């Protein structure tokens, strides 16, 4: 077993260390979600935490870690008689992003269950994590069906395995710790709320601290055991302090003043539900115990709010987590602290940064920190960072109109100028459902029909590999004709492996939604860009809710560019959209060719994920870009190529005014998909947009036949 990096050797990251230690003191806090850019010691700190947890007493031989003093009465390995227990270190179990459901909850031998009536159960990761830590790296990339299982287990403190009437239950109470990079996508709100605390981490910009990070990492890689030995004293001190804080925790009093502060804070910040109040209360008492106090002070409530509320204030994926600290202080100042009782001064925190030692070793400086140490009240999570935190430029008073076709263009206009400042997007709205026709086999999501591991049962087939979802009726039907030949004598069926049938299910998949957005001068000329951005923002929000990947292609001037490669991070797409400038001519054909190239590459990377192309334009084409030739002919040719590739397309017609040319409708016909106006995109609109794009999608051949008729 490799030597883990010591927890006390982590440089900086005060809030991360504090949040993890508070959960070690009080597991009831509910876990930690660590958000931050790559390479910021998120995984290192989490993996190092398990070494600081006290040992757990377990029933010898129990695979489900039952406590000797109170064993689980429903334990599959039970019943357990009274007897001495054994101690073992607390486990940290890692859940891989690509794990199967059977690996998470455990596997039940269906063949033996049907033939012999025996519950032959192999425990999964939830059983291993009972009374320990369940760590999910890149938790935002976890499949939805695994998220559902985690939500159930976290809510009930137990895991249930149900297979065709055969059920197994076992306790599953664990500390849930997740790390994620927000650039790769956001978490579902239900799972986000299950994390008690959240911290934002970022790499230090202080050269001295960065130097110390590199020095310690290189020393650890050269001699892991020796490096760990140098920090063993600090590790022992923190471990002892965790044990002492756990013992003190039941004596910590949460007075009426502290409760009023907590309730007023949660109400003022308009968090949903009551979980935030409960988590803040548990966190504040843990902070007091960690500081060696039996009274919760205002500084504990303040720190608890900074850790427990930011992720609960998000209203949509484009909101960055954070709190207004001035408002927080104003709320807390309404309720002055009660007179604290005389208490001994707490011991110095062994987890704080020691004084600099020029000779190196454990006394090396950790550099400037983000705030105070783990005594509470000092670590302030970094706020802001989202696209809405940046100042928004004012909308231009009047954008110049695009020159008529055939009129001479200045070099600046032909290259993309004059460029107009980015305008603010209009308020997003709920859009109508757009989906890809047919039956796919892509990643689980909520947009288009697909064969999935979860959903309604549509049939049965012989299993390919390991059986995961038994179709009971089909299995019995396959085994029934052979019972006499197999010498059946009792009540149970004689089942063979060849009799087993896998259930085929239909659910929903996530798609790749590629936006092709017209940013030319004609879009800005009539002050339409704000409405256009609002519509694309609405579609991005819909893509987030339906678990899609998104990409963004823009075109203006003389070329098209890939503004955002396909990603699961819709907030990144929203940030790119917000900064999108406008101006110049309209190389619509180039934009379609760029989209075709992006889809071709993505098809090689992920062939099972089907694309949905959303072209946002007024349909005008006044530039052929570097390709040359007639712009309108290039546009028609590019559109027909996409249709021939089988790409499902939707054109959002941005044309406005009393006189309309209907060019977006012509483009939609060449793409083989529908055209919908900005108003018709709204879910509550009276405009006629079919709910499923499939009914409006026709093949180019069929479309040509209709036009000929």
Short mmCIF file of N, CA and C in Angstrom, two decimals, residues 13 117 322 423 511 516 533 577 595 676 708:
data_model
loop_
_atom_site.label_atom_id
_atom_site.label_comp_id
_atom_site.label_asym_id
_atom_site.label_seq_id
_atom_site.Cartn_x
_atom_site.Cartn_y
_atom_site.Cartn_z
N UNK A 13 -4.89 26.28 1.63
CA UNK A 13 -6.22 25.66 1.54
C UNK A 13 -6.86 25.56 2.94
N UNK A 117 -33.72 -20.07 -3.58
CA UNK A 117 -34.27 -19.19 -2.55
C UNK A 117 -33.22 -18.66 -1.61
N UNK A 322 -21.82 31.86 -3.49
CA UNK A 322 -21.19 32.91 -2.72
C UNK A 322 -22.19 33.61 -1.83
N UNK A 423 -23.53 42.88 -25.70
CA UNK A 423 -24.73 43.35 -25.02
C UNK A 423 -25.17 42.29 -24.01
N UNK A 511 -27.97 14.58 -25.22
CA UNK A 511 -27.45 14.79 -26.56
C UNK A 511 -26.34 15.83 -26.56
N UNK A 516 -25.07 27.25 -33.24
CA UNK A 516 -24.40 28.03 -34.28
C UNK A 516 -25.07 29.40 -34.28
N UNK A 533 -29.45 36.42 -27.35
CA UNK A 533 -28.67 35.84 -26.26
C UNK A 533 -29.58 35.27 -25.18
N UNK A 577 -20.97 33.27 -24.21
CA UNK A 577 -22.07 33.94 -24.90
C UNK A 577 -22.19 35.39 -24.43
N UNK A 595 -19.57 23.94 -38.04
CA UNK A 595 -20.39 23.05 -37.21
C UNK A 595 -20.27 21.61 -37.70
N UNK A 676 -38.29 28.02 -36.13
CA UNK A 676 -39.14 28.53 -35.07
C UNK A 676 -38.70 29.93 -34.73
N UNK A 708 -41.52 19.59 -55.03
CA UNK A 708 -41.84 19.34 -56.43
C UNK A 708 -43.35 19.19 -56.62
#
